[in-house]
DNA sequence: GGAATACCCACCAAAGCAGTTGGGATTAAA
DNA sequence: TTTAATCCCAACTGCTTTGGTGGGTATTCC
């Protein structure tokens, strides 16, 4: 049950933008180099993050990308969901209106629901600001 | 970040064996039918679970599979790990001795570690017995 | 005008997933 | 002693996803 590189790279890239927050638009090239990622691939991820409203972009020379909100208002959960889809371990407990045939009588289902809840609690409680400040203790108090 | 059918089917099948615990060996065919799974595919999963010591088998007519321990001593974590490998969202926080080049300075890493810990806490606290008894409230008290 | 950038879309190789197939070995029962 | 039920094993397959690459276009600053 792994994250794909979309989620991992995307989080790393967003973290970089959080570190350089307030410096105006940051170019894709810079982010890719700084985090050691393929520029072309990262472009696709940013396109997604933009669609979800987490990034804004400026075209042309000296253009680039910026977080659409302050780092304290962007959570890891928002980033991962926008790149990975929902973060449920099984579709039967996702919020997508998928429904499993056996539905009720399934003992596995509530196990998956518990896993999902615990993941959600973590990723929705950590913001980019927390990551920049390395706020481990803050998070621990929150959870 | 989904479980594969290995984890999902495997858990369902083990749950079935827990329900029929104490009835002697249970055939693959019965479990597959009861849970609506492909017999041939399930066979591979059982082979894995047996290697990990979670199942014992009896060959020949009237043979089958049994849990190797009482349901209260088999956790969801043991089952999922034996079928899915480690349950870390990223290899950089797995216990496998993988090590990431940037290691120290990676802010994403501790995020992944927090996710992993919360998953582990859930799956290691739920046993097959809990599932059979539908012990949701018991689990909630435990966590 | 030229350089730097974001935007868009098609394509691709490799790996993983979810089985299927086919045969063999072992054992209880008839 | 045959037969049917069962576990055991390994190869094969079609499909989808992953993790990119490449090429061209549009926009903006100097």
GROMACS .gro file of C-alpha atoms (C1' of nucleotides) in nm:
model
  346
    1UNK     CA    1   0.000   0.000   0.000
    2UNK     CA    2   0.235   0.265  -0.126
    3UNK     CA    3   0.199   0.618  -0.238
    4UNK     CA    4   0.297   0.660  -0.602
    5UNK     CA    5   0.566   0.905  -0.706
    6UNK     CA    6   0.287   1.149  -0.783
    7UNK     CA    7   0.209   1.189  -0.418
    8UNK     CA    8   0.567   1.175  -0.304
    9UNK     CA    9   0.715   1.409  -0.563
   10UNK     CA   10   0.417   1.640  -0.538
   11UNK     CA   11   0.457   1.678  -0.165
   12UNK     CA   12   0.829   1.742  -0.199
   13UNK     CA   13   0.765   2.006  -0.463
   14UNK     CA   14   0.493   2.178  -0.264
   15UNK     CA   15   0.724   2.181   0.035
   16UNK     CA   16   0.983   2.359  -0.177
   17UNK     CA   17   0.727   2.620  -0.280
   18UNK     CA   18   0.639   2.664   0.085
   19UNK     CA   19   1.002   2.725   0.172
   20UNK     CA   20   1.024   2.993  -0.095
   21UNK     CA   21   0.683   3.137  -0.020
   22UNK     CA   22   0.664   3.515  -0.061
   23UNK     CA   23   0.941   3.532  -0.323
   24UNK     CA   24   0.704   3.567  -0.615
   25UNK     CA   25   0.657   3.301  -0.883
   26UNK     CA   26   0.901   3.011  -0.867
   27UNK     CA   27   0.993   2.833  -1.188
   28UNK     CA   28   0.927   2.468  -1.246
   29UNK     CA   29   1.291   2.424  -1.337
   30UNK     CA   30   1.410   2.554  -1.003
   31UNK     CA   31   1.175   2.332  -0.805
   32UNK     CA   32   1.265   2.027  -1.011
   33UNK     CA   33   1.636   2.084  -0.970
   34UNK     CA   34   1.614   2.165  -0.603
   35UNK     CA   35   1.421   1.847  -0.532
   36UNK     CA   36   1.591   1.628  -0.789
   37UNK     CA   37   1.283   1.558  -1.000
   38UNK     CA   38   1.213   1.537  -1.372
   39UNK     CA   39   1.093   1.875  -1.494
   40UNK     CA   40   0.855   1.731  -1.750
   41UNK     CA   41   0.699   1.494  -1.506
   42UNK     CA   42   0.663   1.755  -1.236
   43UNK     CA   43   0.482   1.972  -1.486
   44UNK     CA   44   0.200   1.722  -1.500
   45UNK     CA   45   0.173   1.716  -1.124
   46UNK     CA   46   0.163   2.095  -1.103
   47UNK     CA   47  -0.106   2.100  -1.367
   48UNK     CA   48  -0.315   1.884  -1.138
   49UNK     CA   49  -0.242   2.086  -0.828
   50UNK     CA   50  -0.340   2.397  -1.016
   51UNK     CA   51  -0.670   2.247  -1.124
   52UNK     CA   52  -0.742   2.170  -0.761
   53UNK     CA   53  -0.675   2.529  -0.669
   54UNK     CA   54  -0.363   2.469  -0.465
   55UNK     CA   55  -0.130   2.652  -0.703
   56UNK     CA   56  -0.144   2.962  -0.918
   57UNK     CA   57   0.083   3.023  -1.213
   58UNK     CA   58   0.232   3.313  -1.405
   59UNK     CA   59   0.330   3.261  -1.767
   60UNK     CA   60   0.614   3.405  -1.962
   61UNK     CA   61   0.968   3.493  -1.869
   62UNK     CA   62   1.022   3.522  -1.494
   63UNK     CA   63   0.696   3.338  -1.448
   64UNK     CA   64   0.641   3.031  -1.238
   65UNK     CA   65   0.421   2.881  -0.972
   66UNK     CA   66   0.309   2.995  -0.629
   67UNK     CA   67   0.102   2.844  -0.352
   68UNK     CA   68  -0.248   2.982  -0.382
   69UNK     CA   69  -0.271   3.026  -0.004
   70UNK     CA   70  -0.033   3.069   0.286
   71UNK     CA   71   0.149   2.747   0.376
   72UNK     CA   72  -0.046   2.723   0.700
   73UNK     CA   73  -0.367   2.682   0.503
   74UNK     CA   74  -0.256   2.402   0.274
   75UNK     CA   75  -0.264   2.055   0.423
   76UNK     CA   76  -0.080   1.742   0.325
   77UNK     CA   77  -0.420   1.582   0.279
   78UNK     CA   78  -0.523   1.831   0.014
   79UNK     CA   79  -0.202   1.772  -0.176
   80UNK     CA   80  -0.207   1.394  -0.159
   81UNK     CA   81  -0.574   1.367  -0.249
   82UNK     CA   82  -0.535   1.593  -0.545
   83UNK     CA   83  -0.255   1.374  -0.681
   84UNK     CA   84  -0.347   1.026  -0.565
   85UNK     CA   85  -0.723   1.043  -0.560
   86UNK     CA   86  -0.895   0.950  -0.237
   87UNK     CA   87  -0.673   0.804   0.029
   88UNK     CA   88  -0.891   0.509   0.132
   89UNK     CA   89  -0.724   0.169   0.146
   90UNK     CA   90  -1.028   0.027  -0.032
   91UNK     CA   91  -1.290   0.187  -0.253
   92UNK     CA   92  -1.564   0.041  -0.036
   93UNK     CA   93  -1.486   0.303   0.228
   94UNK     CA   94  -1.414   0.596  -0.003
   95UNK     CA   95  -1.652   0.889  -0.017
   96UNK     CA   96  -1.700   0.845  -0.389
   97UNK     CA   97  -2.037   0.680  -0.370
   98UNK     CA   98  -1.893   0.346  -0.471
   99UNK     CA   99  -2.095   0.067  -0.324
  100UNK     CA  100  -1.995  -0.284  -0.260
  101UNK     CA  101  -2.245  -0.561  -0.319
  102UNK     CA  102  -2.224  -0.711   0.028
  103UNK     CA  103  -2.194  -0.376   0.192
  104UNK     CA  104  -2.357  -0.440   0.529
  105UNK     CA  105  -2.232  -0.778   0.631
  106UNK     CA  106  -1.867  -0.715   0.553
  107UNK     CA  107  -1.638  -0.734   0.853
  108UNK     CA  108  -1.343  -0.620   0.647
  109UNK     CA  109  -1.519  -0.299   0.566
  110UNK     CA  110  -1.505  -0.153   0.910
  111UNK     CA  111  -1.140  -0.247   0.938
  112UNK     CA  112  -1.073  -0.050   0.622
  113UNK     CA  113  -1.282   0.235   0.755
  114UNK     CA  114  -1.068   0.249   1.068
  115UNK     CA  115  -0.752   0.257   0.859
  116UNK     CA  116  -0.892   0.531   0.642
  117UNK     CA  117  -0.995   0.741   0.941
  118UNK     CA  118  -0.654   0.719   1.096
  119UNK     CA  119  -0.482   0.820   0.774
  120UNK     CA  120  -0.721   1.110   0.726
  121UNK     CA  121  -0.662   1.233   1.077
  122UNK     CA  122  -0.288   1.253   1.016
  123UNK     CA  123  -0.278   1.405   0.671
  124UNK     CA  124  -0.549   1.659   0.739
  125UNK     CA  125  -0.375   1.785   1.049
  126UNK     CA  126  -0.037   1.863   0.894
  127UNK     CA  127   0.013   2.179   0.688
  128UNK     CA  128   0.302   2.289   0.471
  129UNK     CA  129   0.386   2.543   0.738
  130UNK     CA  130   0.427   2.261   0.987
  131UNK     CA  131   0.664   2.090   0.748
  132UNK     CA  132   0.874   2.401   0.696
  133UNK     CA  133   0.895   2.462   1.069
  134UNK     CA  134   0.959   2.096   1.136
  135UNK     CA  135   0.678   2.115   1.384
  136UNK     CA  136   0.671   1.756   1.498
  137UNK     CA  137   0.583   1.839   1.854
  138UNK     CA  138   0.301   2.070   1.750
  139UNK     CA  139   0.147   1.790   1.547
  140UNK     CA  140   0.182   1.543   1.829
  141UNK     CA  141  -0.013   1.776   2.054
  142UNK     CA  142  -0.281   1.813   1.788
  143UNK     CA  143  -0.345   1.442   1.755
  144UNK     CA  144  -0.285   0.441  -0.198
  145UNK     CA  145  -0.493   0.129  -0.220
  146UNK     CA  146  -0.459  -0.218  -0.087
  147UNK     CA  147  -0.438  -0.471  -0.368
  148UNK     CA  148  -0.683  -0.757  -0.393
  149UNK     CA  149  -0.423  -0.969  -0.217
  150UNK     CA  150  -0.472  -0.782   0.105
  151UNK     CA  151  -0.845  -0.745   0.066
  152UNK     CA  152  -0.923  -1.099  -0.041
  153UNK     CA  153  -0.675  -1.240   0.206
  154UNK     CA  154  -0.838  -1.062   0.495
  155UNK     CA  155  -1.184  -1.174   0.387
  156UNK     CA  156  -1.067  -1.532   0.358
  157UNK     CA  157  -0.892  -1.530   0.693
  158UNK     CA  158  -1.208  -1.387   0.845
  159UNK     CA  159  -1.399  -1.680   0.705
  160UNK     CA  160  -1.154  -1.924   0.859
  161UNK     CA  161  -1.195  -1.743   1.188
  162UNK     CA  162  -1.570  -1.783   1.169
  163UNK     CA  163  -1.531  -2.155   1.115
  164UNK     CA  164  -1.250  -2.192   1.364
  165UNK     CA  165  -1.257  -2.521   1.554
  166UNK     CA  166  -1.433  -2.713   1.277
  167UNK     CA  167  -1.118  -2.883   1.155
  168UNK     CA  168  -0.960  -2.815   0.817
  169UNK     CA  169  -1.165  -2.596   0.585
  170UNK     CA  170  -1.130  -2.643   0.212
  171UNK     CA  171  -1.012  -2.372  -0.022
  172UNK     CA  172  -1.319  -2.427  -0.231
  173UNK     CA  173  -1.553  -2.359   0.057
  174UNK     CA  174  -1.374  -2.037   0.155
  175UNK     CA  175  -1.360  -1.916  -0.204
  176UNK     CA  176  -1.728  -1.980  -0.260
  177UNK     CA  177  -1.836  -1.834   0.068
  178UNK     CA  178  -1.646  -1.513   0.005
  179UNK     CA  179  -1.699  -1.500  -0.370
  180UNK     CA  180  -1.334  -1.531  -0.467
  181UNK     CA  181  -1.145  -1.718  -0.737
  182UNK     CA  182  -1.032  -2.047  -0.597
  183UNK     CA  183  -0.710  -2.054  -0.795
  184UNK     CA  184  -0.615  -1.704  -0.700
  185UNK     CA  185  -0.695  -1.758  -0.334
  186UNK     CA  186  -0.468  -2.057  -0.340
  187UNK     CA  187  -0.170  -1.832  -0.401
  188UNK     CA  188  -0.267  -1.610  -0.112
  189UNK     CA  189  -0.302  -1.905   0.122
  190UNK     CA  190   0.035  -2.032   0.013
  191UNK     CA  191   0.180  -1.702   0.127
  192UNK     CA  192  -0.008  -1.698   0.454
  193UNK     CA  193   0.112  -2.048   0.521
  194UNK     CA  194   0.475  -1.953   0.459
  195UNK     CA  195   0.432  -1.674   0.712
  196UNK     CA  196   0.301  -1.920   0.965
  197UNK     CA  197  -0.053  -1.789   0.986
  198UNK     CA  198  -0.211  -2.099   0.835
  199UNK     CA  199  -0.161  -2.472   0.856
  200UNK     CA  200  -0.282  -2.713   0.592
  201UNK     CA  201  -0.390  -3.074   0.564
  202UNK     CA  202  -0.354  -3.246   0.230
  203UNK     CA  203  -0.574  -3.505   0.069
  204UNK     CA  204  -0.948  -3.561   0.073
  205UNK     CA  205  -1.125  -3.385   0.358
  206UNK     CA  206  -0.815  -3.172   0.398
  207UNK     CA  207  -0.802  -2.795   0.400
  208UNK     CA  208  -0.667  -2.497   0.586
  209UNK     CA  209  -0.685  -2.384   0.946
  210UNK     CA  210  -0.566  -2.081   1.136
  211UNK     CA  211  -0.242  -2.171   1.305
  212UNK     CA  212  -0.345  -1.989   1.621
  213UNK     CA  213  -0.669  -1.886   1.787
  214UNK     CA  214  -0.837  -1.591   1.612
  215UNK     CA  215  -0.758  -1.363   1.905
  216UNK     CA  216  -0.388  -1.408   1.838
  217UNK     CA  217  -0.388  -1.323   1.469
  218UNK     CA  218  -0.392  -0.955   1.387
  219UNK     CA  219  -0.500  -0.778   1.073
  220UNK     CA  220  -0.149  -0.638   1.058
  221UNK     CA  221   0.008  -0.981   1.035
  222UNK     CA  222  -0.225  -1.076   0.754
  223UNK     CA  223  -0.188  -0.758   0.551
  224UNK     CA  224   0.190  -0.746   0.587
  225UNK     CA  225   0.226  -1.104   0.481
  226UNK     CA  226   0.030  -1.035   0.162
  227UNK     CA  227   0.115  -0.675   0.080
  228UNK     CA  228   0.466  -0.647   0.217
  229UNK     CA  229   0.532  -0.368   0.462
  230UNK     CA  230   0.251  -0.120   0.506
  231UNK     CA  231   0.455   0.200   0.485
  232UNK     CA  232   0.330   0.465   0.244
  233UNK     CA  233   0.690   0.511   0.129
  234UNK     CA  234   0.990   0.283   0.140
  235UNK     CA  235   1.193   0.553   0.309
  236UNK     CA  236   1.005   0.486   0.632
  237UNK     CA  237   0.981   0.108   0.604
  238UNK     CA  238   1.177  -0.113   0.840
  239UNK     CA  239   1.347  -0.286   0.551
  240UNK     CA  240   1.678  -0.107   0.577
  241UNK     CA  241   1.610   0.093   0.264
  242UNK     CA  242   1.781   0.425   0.280
  243UNK     CA  243   1.703   0.737   0.092
  244UNK     CA  244   1.990   0.953  -0.029
  245UNK     CA  245   1.871   1.274   0.135
  246UNK     CA  246   1.754   1.094   0.444
  247UNK     CA  247   1.804   1.356   0.714
  248UNK     CA  248   1.688   1.675   0.553
  249UNK     CA  249   1.364   1.540   0.413
  250UNK     CA  250   1.054   1.701   0.554
  251UNK     CA  251   0.830   1.458   0.370
  252UNK     CA  252   0.989   1.171   0.550
  253UNK     CA  253   0.850   1.249   0.889
  254UNK     CA  254   0.508   1.302   0.737
  255UNK     CA  255   0.527   0.953   0.591
  256UNK     CA  256   0.648   0.821   0.923
  257UNK     CA  257   0.344   0.966   1.097
  258UNK     CA  258   0.113   0.806   0.842
  259UNK     CA  259   0.287   0.472   0.882
  260UNK     CA  260   0.264   0.485   1.260
  261UNK     CA  261  -0.105   0.556   1.253
  262UNK     CA  262  -0.172   0.270   1.013
  263UNK     CA  263   0.036   0.034   1.222
  264UNK     CA  264  -0.146   0.129   1.536
  265UNK     CA  265  -0.479   0.038   1.380
  266UNK     CA  266  -0.391  -0.284   1.205
  267UNK     CA  267  -0.187  -0.423   1.491
  268UNK     CA  268  -0.466  -0.366   1.738
  269UNK     CA  269  -0.740  -0.556   1.556
  270UNK     CA  270  -0.754  -0.936   1.568
  271UNK     CA  271  -0.965  -1.179   1.372
  272UNK     CA  272  -1.158  -1.243   1.690
  273UNK     CA  273  -1.249  -0.876   1.703
  274UNK     CA  274  -1.375  -0.898   1.349
  275UNK     CA  275  -1.587  -1.203   1.418
  276UNK     CA  276  -1.736  -1.040   1.726
  277UNK     CA  277  -1.777  -0.714   1.543
  278UNK     CA  278  -1.598  -0.555   1.832
  279UNK     CA  279  -1.593  -0.198   1.715
  280UNK     CA  280  -1.638  -0.052   2.058
  281UNK     CA  281  -1.363  -0.267   2.204
  282UNK     CA  282  -1.122  -0.139   1.944
  283UNK     CA  283  -1.221   0.219   2.000
  284UNK     CA  284  -1.139   0.181   2.367
  285UNK     CA  285  -0.804   0.027   2.280
  286UNK     CA  286  -0.693   0.317   2.062
  287DG     C1'  287   1.306   4.006  -3.148
  288DG     C1'  288   1.470   3.665  -2.839
  289DA     C1'  289   1.488   3.420  -2.423
  290DA     C1'  290   1.245   3.222  -2.058
  291DT     C1'  291   0.878   3.037  -1.905
  292DA     C1'  292   0.407   2.795  -1.858
  293DC     C1'  293   0.074   2.499  -2.123
  294DC     C1'  294  -0.083   2.101  -2.379
  295DC     C1'  295  -0.098   1.655  -2.566
  296DA     C1'  296   0.058   1.242  -2.758
  297DC     C1'  297   0.342   0.864  -2.701
  298DC     C1'  298   0.611   0.484  -2.476
  299DA     C1'  299   0.863   0.107  -2.205
  300DA     C1'  300   0.849  -0.143  -1.799
  301DA     C1'  301   0.634  -0.318  -1.414
  302DG     C1'  302   0.256  -0.476  -1.143
  303DC     C1'  303  -0.204  -0.673  -1.102
  304DA     C1'  304  -0.538  -1.019  -1.114
  305DG     C1'  305  -0.599  -1.383  -1.237
  306DT     C1'  306  -0.583  -1.869  -1.546
  307DT     C1'  307  -0.394  -2.304  -1.680
  308DG     C1'  308  -0.206  -2.736  -1.624
  309DG     C1'  309  -0.001  -3.060  -1.396
  310DG     C1'  310   0.159  -3.319  -0.970
  311DA     C1'  311   0.152  -3.516  -0.484
  312DT     C1'  312  -0.105  -3.673  -0.092
  313DT     C1'  313  -0.470  -3.870   0.154
  314DA     C1'  314  -0.943  -4.040   0.308
  315DA     C1'  315  -1.305  -4.311   0.181
  316DA     C1'  316  -1.551  -4.654  -0.111
  317DT     C1'  317  -0.689  -5.056  -0.466
  318DT     C1'  318  -0.907  -4.734  -0.708
  319DT     C1'  319  -1.107  -4.285  -0.700
  320DA     C1'  320  -1.221  -3.843  -0.572
  321DA     C1'  321  -1.095  -3.463  -0.307
  322DT     C1'  322  -0.775  -3.178  -0.182
  323DC     C1'  323  -0.330  -2.916  -0.132
  324DC     C1'  324   0.106  -2.780  -0.398
  325DC     C1'  325   0.372  -2.549  -0.755
  326DA     C1'  326   0.511  -2.279  -1.139
  327DA     C1'  327   0.451  -2.087  -1.570
  328DC     C1'  328   0.177  -1.798  -1.869
  329DT     C1'  329  -0.131  -1.408  -2.005
  330DG     C1'  330  -0.401  -0.991  -2.090
  331DC     C1'  331  -0.465  -0.556  -1.894
  332DT     C1'  332  -0.377  -0.136  -1.653
  333DT     C1'  333  -0.085   0.177  -1.418
  334DT     C1'  334   0.340   0.400  -1.349
  335DG     C1'  335   0.682   0.702  -1.449
  336DG     C1'  336   0.824   0.916  -1.743
  337DT     C1'  337   0.987   1.166  -2.255
  338DG     C1'  338   0.929   1.470  -2.652
  339DG     C1'  339   0.760   1.824  -2.934
  340DG     C1'  340   0.511   2.201  -3.029
  341DT     C1'  341   0.241   2.641  -2.875
  342DA     C1'  342   0.132   3.060  -2.613
  343DT     C1'  343   0.269   3.423  -2.320
  344DT     C1'  344   0.557   3.759  -2.109
  345DC     C1'  345   0.976   4.019  -1.982
  346DC     C1'  346   1.397   4.247  -2.135
   0.00000   0.00000   0.00000
